[in-house]
Amino acid sequence: MRFPGRRKHKHYFPVDKKDPLTKKLTTDVELKHPYVVGMDQTIVDIEAHVPESLLAEFKLTKGLSQLVPSEIAEALYQYIDDNNLIVDQHAGGTIGNTMHNYSVLADDRSVLYGVMSQNIKVGNYAYQYLCNTSSKVDLQHLQPVDGAIGRAFTLITEDGERTFAIDSGKMNRLTPDFIDEELIKNSCAFVISAYFTRCSGEDTLDKAALKAIEYANKHKVPVVLTLGTRFMIDEKPQWWRDFIKQHVQVLAMNEEEAEALVGHSDPLLAAEAALDLADLVLCTAGPLGLYMAGFTDETFKRDTRYPLLPGSIPEFNRYEYSRPLLKSLCSNPIKIYSHIAPYMGGPDKIKNTNGAGDGALAAVLHDIASNAYHSTNVPESSKHTVPAITYSSLSQMCKYANRVSFEVLSQSSPRLSKGLPEREDSLEQAYWH
């Protein structure tokens, strides 16, 4: 387990237990490693440069995004593959991206629930999904299916116009009986996106997700929900508010999804309103940076060392140095907030906006898992006199999530190829303090 973020000092992390007389490491210490579990629609993004005649041949409307039947998608894939038109194939999916990024950042295990084609051909889309996922992500819990996983085609014609063709394949066929209660019970977080509700016909992913959430709630494992798109929330906002209030502890969203959920266009007010539904809130706000909101107990509140910020909630960052707690664990709960502007003003050139929010969430998950790791291995540490859900303060998590988002924005893929650098000459040491 890597340390979340970069700091000059180390609290007691990574965990070292030394003999008090010899000051040497004892050899009988076996560290226990927590893990997070995610559930996703396994999908591969396929990019190809194609002649315009191909769009007419497969009855695709140029410039639009459209659903296509699996048999059409298979024929399309075979055509662009046989004619060497494919430019790139890479693993996608909101939670798949998040689990991959978490494992890269933490250098530790995560578990992914979903489906995978039973018969995989070397080089095809299913093979590419496995190849483009960190080896630290446990894929043993992907349910085998007879057929294709999800495929999202981006077809680029000679004039540069992009046409999108989406085939869900069997990506929504994860069944409830495949969910292992013990696996959920022993995890430190269960992560899912709102896309699990997009099921129809023979799809069973929604039932599997609800079964996993039931197990997580039963064993008091934090449920982490990331909202997929504002259009999904717009369809039934009250249903989502009720669902989150009943089942979810950690909520991640962008400013548009937040507005659809709670009716506030101001991300700070939206984060405050979301605290009526969940215990910890992450709200990314594009060029404005990101906000976090949570609860702490009056006893454990810590004043910030930064200037107090104006806003729709005056001096909202006053207690941002506090570590967030579940509201149910607070005797006298108070709301805490933090904000950070884009790291270094944002990248000089943004290569990819897809996945920046997933990167930020991966950083928050890393901090939650780090707290579980430290409390399990050094339970007597003074760090755990506060029953916090995270290892770091709200302010530190903002910085870490912000830094990871920058890394994703600076590259072409939504998935990190490596962890953050150990030393960053462009980053003042004061950033982490």
Coordinates of C-alpha atoms in Angstrom, one line a residue:
M1 CA 0.0 0.0 0.0
R2 CA 1.5 3.3 -1.1
F3 CA 1.1 6.4 1.0
P4 CA -1.7 8.6 -0.4
G5 CA -0.2 11.8 -1.7
R6 CA 3.3 13.2 -1.2
R7 CA 4.3 14.7 2.1
K8 CA 7.6 15.5 3.9
H9 CA 6.7 13.7 7.0
K10 CA 5.2 10.2 7.5
H11 CA 2.8 9.6 10.3
Y12 CA 3.5 5.9 10.8
F13 CA 3.0 4.8 7.3
P14 CA 3.9 2.5 5.7
V15 CA 3.6 0.4 8.9
D16 CA 6.9 -0.7 10.5
K17 CA 6.9 -2.5 13.8
K18 CA 10.4 -2.5 15.4
D19 CA 11.7 -4.3 18.5
P20 CA 12.1 -1.5 21.1
L21 CA 15.5 -2.8 22.2
T22 CA 17.2 -3.7 18.9
K23 CA 15.3 -1.1 16.8
K24 CA 15.2 -3.8 14.1
L25 CA 12.1 -4.9 12.2
T26 CA 10.5 -8.0 13.7
T27 CA 10.2 -10.8 11.2
D28 CA 6.9 -12.2 12.3
V29 CA 4.8 -9.2 11.3
E30 CA 2.5 -10.0 8.4
L31 CA 0.7 -6.9 7.2
K32 CA -3.0 -7.2 6.4
H33 CA -4.0 -5.5 3.1
P34 CA -7.6 -4.2 2.7
Y35 CA -9.2 -4.1 -0.8
V36 CA -12.0 -2.3 -2.5
V37 CA -14.6 -3.9 -4.7
G38 CA -16.2 -2.4 -7.7
M39 CA -18.9 -3.4 -10.1
D40 CA -19.0 -2.3 -13.7
Q41 CA -20.4 -2.7 -17.2
T42 CA -17.3 -4.2 -19.0
I43 CA -16.9 -2.2 -22.2
V44 CA -14.1 -1.6 -24.7
D45 CA -13.6 1.7 -26.6
I46 CA -12.7 1.0 -30.2
E47 CA -11.4 3.8 -32.4
A48 CA -11.1 3.3 -36.2
H49 CA -10.5 5.5 -39.3
V50 CA -13.1 4.5 -41.8
P51 CA -14.4 5.5 -45.3
E52 CA -17.7 7.2 -45.4
S53 CA -19.1 4.4 -47.5
L54 CA -18.8 2.1 -44.4
L55 CA -21.4 4.2 -42.5
A56 CA -23.9 3.8 -45.3
E57 CA -23.2 0.1 -45.5
F58 CA -23.9 -0.4 -41.8
K59 CA -26.8 2.1 -41.8
L60 CA -25.1 4.4 -39.3
T61 CA -26.1 8.1 -39.2
K62 CA -23.0 10.2 -39.5
G63 CA -22.0 12.4 -36.5
L64 CA -24.5 10.8 -34.1
S65 CA -24.3 8.3 -31.2
Q66 CA -26.5 5.3 -31.8
L67 CA -27.2 1.8 -30.4
V68 CA -26.6 -1.1 -32.7
P69 CA -27.7 -4.8 -32.4
S70 CA -24.9 -7.2 -31.4
E71 CA -25.0 -9.0 -34.8
I72 CA -24.4 -5.6 -36.6
A73 CA -21.6 -4.7 -34.1
E74 CA -19.9 -8.1 -34.7
A75 CA -20.0 -7.6 -38.4
L76 CA -18.7 -4.1 -38.1
Y77 CA -15.9 -5.2 -35.8
Q78 CA -14.9 -8.0 -38.2
Y79 CA -14.8 -5.6 -41.1
I80 CA -12.7 -2.9 -39.5
D81 CA -10.4 -5.6 -38.0
D82 CA -9.9 -7.5 -41.3
N83 CA -9.2 -4.3 -43.1
N84 CA -6.7 -3.0 -40.5
L85 CA -8.8 0.1 -39.8
I86 CA -8.6 0.0 -36.0
V87 CA -6.4 2.7 -34.5
D88 CA -6.8 1.8 -30.8
Q89 CA -8.7 -0.5 -28.5
H90 CA -8.7 0.2 -24.8
A91 CA -10.6 -0.8 -21.7
G92 CA -13.4 1.6 -20.6
G93 CA -16.1 1.8 -18.0
T94 CA -16.4 4.3 -15.1
I95 CA -15.8 1.8 -12.4
G96 CA -13.2 -0.2 -14.4
N97 CA -11.3 3.0 -14.8
T98 CA -11.6 3.8 -11.1
M99 CA -10.5 0.3 -9.9
H100 CA -7.5 0.4 -12.3
N101 CA -6.4 3.9 -11.2
Y102 CA -6.9 2.9 -7.5
S103 CA -4.6 -0.1 -7.9
V104 CA -2.0 2.0 -9.8
L105 CA -2.0 4.7 -7.1
A106 CA -2.1 2.3 -4.1
D107 CA 0.0 -0.4 -5.7
D108 CA -2.5 -2.8 -4.1
R109 CA -5.4 -5.1 -4.8
S110 CA -8.9 -4.1 -6.0
V111 CA -11.6 -6.5 -7.1
L112 CA -13.8 -5.9 -10.2
Y113 CA -17.2 -7.5 -10.7
G114 CA -18.6 -7.7 -14.2
V115 CA -18.7 -10.1 -17.1
M116 CA -16.1 -11.3 -19.6
S117 CA -16.4 -13.2 -22.9
Q118 CA -15.9 -16.9 -22.3
N119 CA -14.0 -17.4 -25.5
I120 CA -11.2 -14.8 -26.0
K121 CA -9.2 -14.4 -29.2
V122 CA -5.7 -13.0 -28.8
G123 CA -5.8 -9.3 -30.0
N124 CA -9.6 -8.9 -30.0
Y125 CA -11.6 -6.4 -27.8
A126 CA -12.0 -8.7 -24.8
Y127 CA -8.2 -9.5 -24.9
Q128 CA -7.5 -5.8 -25.0
Y129 CA -9.7 -5.2 -22.0
L130 CA -7.7 -7.6 -19.9
C131 CA -4.3 -6.3 -21.2
N132 CA -5.2 -2.7 -20.4
T133 CA -6.2 -3.3 -16.8
S134 CA -3.6 -3.3 -14.0
S135 CA -2.4 -6.7 -12.8
K136 CA -3.3 -5.5 -9.3
V137 CA -7.0 -5.5 -10.2
D138 CA -8.4 -8.9 -9.4
L139 CA -10.4 -10.1 -12.4
Q140 CA -11.1 -13.5 -11.1
H141 CA -14.6 -12.4 -10.2
L142 CA -15.7 -11.5 -13.8
Q143 CA -18.6 -13.8 -14.7
P144 CA -18.0 -15.7 -18.0
V145 CA -20.6 -15.1 -20.6
D146 CA -21.2 -16.6 -24.1
G147 CA -20.9 -13.6 -26.2
A148 CA -19.4 -10.1 -26.5
I149 CA -18.8 -7.6 -23.7
G150 CA -19.8 -4.0 -24.4
R151 CA -18.3 -2.2 -27.4
A152 CA -18.2 1.5 -28.1
F153 CA -17.1 2.3 -31.6
T154 CA -15.7 5.7 -32.5
L155 CA -15.7 5.8 -36.3
I156 CA -13.7 8.7 -37.7
T157 CA -14.2 9.6 -41.4
E158 CA -11.8 11.4 -43.7
D159 CA -13.3 14.8 -42.9
G160 CA -12.6 14.2 -39.1
E161 CA -16.3 13.7 -38.2
R162 CA -16.9 11.2 -35.4
T163 CA -19.7 8.7 -35.5
F164 CA -20.5 6.6 -32.4
A165 CA -22.0 3.1 -32.4
I166 CA -22.7 1.4 -29.1
D167 CA -23.3 -2.3 -28.5
S168 CA -24.1 -3.4 -24.9
G169 CA -23.5 -7.0 -25.8
K170 CA -23.7 -9.1 -22.6
M171 CA -22.2 -6.5 -20.3
N172 CA -25.4 -6.2 -18.2
R173 CA -25.7 -10.0 -17.6
L174 CA -23.9 -10.3 -14.3
T175 CA -26.3 -12.4 -12.1
P176 CA -27.1 -11.9 -8.4
D177 CA -26.0 -15.5 -7.5
F178 CA -22.5 -14.7 -8.6
I179 CA -22.0 -12.1 -5.8
D180 CA -19.9 -13.4 -2.9
E181 CA -21.1 -12.0 0.5
E182 CA -17.8 -12.8 2.2
L183 CA -15.9 -10.8 -0.5
I184 CA -18.1 -7.8 0.1
K185 CA -18.1 -8.2 3.9
N186 CA -14.3 -8.1 4.1
S187 CA -13.8 -5.2 1.8
C188 CA -13.3 -1.6 2.9
A189 CA -15.6 -0.1 0.2
F190 CA -18.0 -1.2 -2.5
V191 CA -18.0 1.1 -5.6
I192 CA -20.7 1.4 -8.2
S193 CA -21.9 3.9 -10.8
A194 CA -25.5 4.9 -11.5
Y195 CA -25.3 3.1 -14.9
F196 CA -26.3 -0.1 -13.1
T197 CA -29.9 1.0 -13.5
R198 CA -29.7 1.0 -17.3
C199 CA -31.0 -2.5 -17.8
S200 CA -33.8 -4.0 -19.9
G201 CA -35.1 -7.4 -21.1
E202 CA -32.9 -10.2 -19.9
D203 CA -30.3 -7.9 -18.2
T204 CA -29.6 -8.8 -14.5
L205 CA -26.8 -6.3 -13.6
D206 CA -29.3 -4.2 -11.6
K207 CA -30.3 -7.1 -9.5
A208 CA -26.7 -8.1 -8.9
A209 CA -25.8 -4.5 -7.9
L210 CA -28.7 -4.4 -5.4
K211 CA -27.6 -7.7 -3.9
A212 CA -24.1 -6.5 -3.5
I213 CA -25.3 -3.2 -1.9
E214 CA -27.5 -5.2 0.4
Y215 CA -24.5 -7.1 1.6
A216 CA -22.4 -3.9 2.0
N217 CA -25.2 -2.2 4.0
K218 CA -25.6 -5.3 6.2
H219 CA -21.9 -5.5 7.1
K220 CA -21.4 -1.7 7.3
V221 CA -19.1 -1.5 4.3
P222 CA -19.2 2.0 2.8
V223 CA -21.1 2.1 -0.5
V224 CA -19.5 4.6 -2.9
L225 CA -21.7 5.8 -5.8
T226 CA -20.6 7.8 -8.7
L227 CA -23.3 9.4 -10.8
G228 CA -23.0 8.6 -14.5
T229 CA -24.6 11.5 -16.4
R230 CA -27.1 14.2 -15.6
F231 CA -29.6 12.7 -18.0
M232 CA -29.9 9.6 -15.9
I233 CA -30.5 11.6 -12.8
D234 CA -33.0 13.9 -14.6
E235 CA -35.2 10.9 -15.4
K236 CA -36.0 10.2 -11.7
P237 CA -34.3 12.6 -9.3
Q238 CA -36.4 11.8 -6.3
W239 CA -35.8 8.0 -6.8
W240 CA -32.0 8.7 -6.7
R241 CA -32.3 11.0 -3.7
D242 CA -34.2 8.2 -1.8
F243 CA -31.8 5.5 -3.0
I244 CA -28.7 7.5 -1.9
K245 CA -30.1 8.4 1.5
Q246 CA -31.0 4.7 2.2
H247 CA -27.9 3.0 0.8
V248 CA -24.9 5.3 0.0
Q249 CA -22.2 6.8 2.3
V250 CA -19.8 8.3 -0.3
L251 CA -21.2 10.2 -3.3
A252 CA -19.1 11.4 -6.3
M253 CA -20.5 13.7 -9.0
N254 CA -19.8 16.6 -11.3
E255 CA -21.5 19.9 -11.2
E256 CA -24.1 19.0 -13.8
E257 CA -25.1 15.8 -12.1
A258 CA -25.2 17.6 -8.8
E259 CA -27.6 20.2 -10.2
A260 CA -29.9 17.4 -11.5
L261 CA -29.8 15.6 -8.1
V262 CA -30.3 18.5 -5.7
G263 CA -31.3 21.5 -7.9
H264 CA -28.3 23.8 -7.1
S265 CA -26.0 25.0 -10.0
D266 CA -23.5 26.3 -7.4
P267 CA -21.2 23.2 -6.7
L268 CA -20.6 24.3 -3.1
L269 CA -24.4 24.6 -2.3
A270 CA -24.9 21.3 -4.2
A271 CA -22.3 19.6 -2.0
E272 CA -24.0 21.0 1.1
A273 CA -27.4 19.7 0.0
A274 CA -25.9 16.3 -0.9
L275 CA -24.9 16.0 2.8
D276 CA -28.6 15.4 3.5
L277 CA -28.2 12.2 1.5
A278 CA -24.7 10.9 2.0
D279 CA -21.8 11.3 4.6
L280 CA -19.0 12.3 2.2
V281 CA -19.3 14.2 -1.1
L282 CA -16.9 14.8 -3.9
C283 CA -18.0 17.3 -6.5
T284 CA -15.8 18.0 -9.5
A285 CA -16.5 21.4 -11.2
G286 CA -14.3 21.5 -14.3
P287 CA -12.2 24.7 -14.5
L288 CA -13.4 25.7 -11.0
G289 CA -11.5 22.7 -9.5
L290 CA -13.2 20.4 -7.1
Y291 CA -15.1 20.6 -3.8
M292 CA -15.5 18.1 -1.0
A293 CA -18.0 18.1 1.9
G294 CA -18.4 15.9 4.9
F295 CA -19.1 15.7 8.6
T296 CA -16.9 15.8 11.6
D297 CA -17.6 15.9 15.3
E298 CA -17.4 19.1 17.3
T299 CA -14.8 17.4 19.5
F300 CA -12.5 16.6 16.5
K301 CA -12.8 19.7 14.4
R302 CA -9.5 21.3 13.2
D303 CA -9.1 24.8 11.9
T304 CA -7.5 25.4 8.6
R305 CA -4.2 27.2 8.3
Y306 CA -5.2 28.7 4.9
P307 CA -7.1 31.9 4.4
L308 CA -10.8 31.6 4.9
L309 CA -12.6 31.6 1.6
P310 CA -15.7 33.6 0.6
G311 CA -18.5 31.9 -1.3
S312 CA -22.2 30.9 -1.1
I313 CA -21.3 29.6 2.3
P314 CA -19.1 32.3 4.0
E315 CA -15.7 31.0 5.3
F316 CA -16.8 27.5 4.3
N317 CA -13.3 26.0 4.5
R318 CA -12.8 26.9 8.2
Y319 CA -12.6 23.2 9.4
E320 CA -11.1 21.7 6.2
Y321 CA -8.2 20.3 8.3
S322 CA -10.6 17.9 9.9
R323 CA -10.9 14.3 9.0
P324 CA -14.5 13.3 7.9
L325 CA -16.6 10.9 9.9
L326 CA -19.8 9.1 9.2
K327 CA -22.6 11.3 10.5
S328 CA -24.0 8.4 12.6
L329 CA -20.7 8.3 14.5
C330 CA -20.8 12.0 15.4
S331 CA -22.2 13.0 18.8
N332 CA -22.4 16.6 17.7
P333 CA -22.0 16.6 13.9
I334 CA -20.8 19.7 12.0
K335 CA -20.5 20.1 8.2
I336 CA -17.0 20.6 6.8
Y337 CA -16.0 21.7 3.3
S338 CA -12.9 22.2 1.2
H339 CA -12.1 23.4 -2.3
I340 CA -9.1 23.5 -4.5
A341 CA -8.5 25.1 -7.9
P342 CA -7.1 23.0 -10.8
Y343 CA -3.6 21.9 -10.1
M344 CA -1.1 24.3 -11.7
G345 CA -4.0 26.0 -13.4
G346 CA -4.7 22.8 -15.3
P347 CA -2.7 21.2 -18.1
D348 CA -1.3 23.4 -20.9
K349 CA -3.1 21.1 -23.3
I350 CA -6.0 18.9 -22.2
K351 CA -5.7 15.7 -24.1
N352 CA -8.6 13.9 -22.6
T353 CA -11.5 15.0 -20.3
N354 CA -12.9 11.4 -20.1
G355 CA -11.9 9.9 -16.7
A356 CA -10.8 12.9 -14.8
G357 CA -13.6 12.4 -12.3
D358 CA -12.8 8.7 -12.1
G359 CA -9.2 9.6 -11.2
A360 CA -10.3 11.9 -8.5
L361 CA -12.6 9.2 -7.0
A362 CA -9.7 6.7 -7.2
A363 CA -7.6 9.1 -5.0
V364 CA -10.5 9.3 -2.4
L365 CA -10.8 5.5 -2.4
H366 CA -7.0 5.2 -1.9
D367 CA -7.3 7.4 1.2
I368 CA -10.2 5.4 2.6
A369 CA -8.3 2.1 2.0
S370 CA -5.2 3.6 3.6
N371 CA -7.2 4.4 6.7
A372 CA -8.4 0.8 6.9
Y373 CA -4.8 -0.5 6.3
H374 CA -3.3 1.6 9.0
S375 CA -6.1 1.0 11.6
T376 CA -5.9 -2.8 10.9
N377 CA -2.2 -3.0 11.3
V378 CA -1.6 -0.3 14.0
P379 CA -4.9 -0.2 15.8
E380 CA -3.3 1.3 18.9
S381 CA -2.1 4.4 17.0
S382 CA -3.3 7.8 18.2
K383 CA -4.4 8.3 14.6
H384 CA -7.5 6.1 15.4
T385 CA -8.8 7.8 18.4
V386 CA -10.9 9.7 15.8
P387 CA -13.3 7.1 14.1
A388 CA -12.7 8.8 10.7
I389 CA -13.6 7.2 7.4
T390 CA -10.4 8.5 5.8
Y391 CA -6.7 8.6 6.6
S392 CA -6.3 12.3 5.6
S393 CA -8.1 15.6 6.2
L394 CA -10.7 16.9 3.8
S395 CA -8.1 19.4 2.6
Q396 CA -5.4 16.8 1.9
M397 CA -7.9 14.6 0.0
C398 CA -8.8 17.6 -2.2
K399 CA -5.2 18.1 -3.1
Y400 CA -4.6 14.4 -3.8
A401 CA -7.8 14.1 -6.0
N402 CA -6.9 17.3 -7.8
R403 CA -3.4 16.0 -8.6
V404 CA -4.6 12.7 -9.9
S405 CA -7.2 14.5 -12.1
F406 CA -4.5 16.6 -13.6
E407 CA -2.5 13.5 -14.5
V408 CA -5.5 12.0 -16.3
L409 CA -6.2 15.2 -18.1
S410 CA -2.6 15.4 -19.3
Q411 CA -2.7 12.0 -21.1
S412 CA -4.8 10.5 -23.9
S413 CA -6.2 7.6 -21.8
P414 CA -8.6 7.7 -18.8
R415 CA -6.4 5.0 -17.2
L416 CA -3.2 5.9 -15.5
S417 CA -0.1 4.1 -16.9
K418 CA 1.9 4.8 -13.7
G419 CA 1.6 6.2 -10.3
L420 CA 2.4 9.8 -9.3
P421 CA 6.1 10.6 -9.4
E422 CA 8.0 10.3 -6.1
R423 CA 9.5 13.8 -6.6
E424 CA 7.9 16.6 -8.5
D425 CA 10.2 19.6 -9.2
S426 CA 7.2 21.6 -10.4
L427 CA 5.4 21.1 -7.2
E428 CA 6.2 23.1 -4.1
Q429 CA 6.5 20.9 -0.9
A430 CA 4.0 23.2 0.7
Y431 CA 1.3 21.9 -1.6
W432 CA 0.9 18.8 0.6
H433 CA 0.9 20.7 4.0

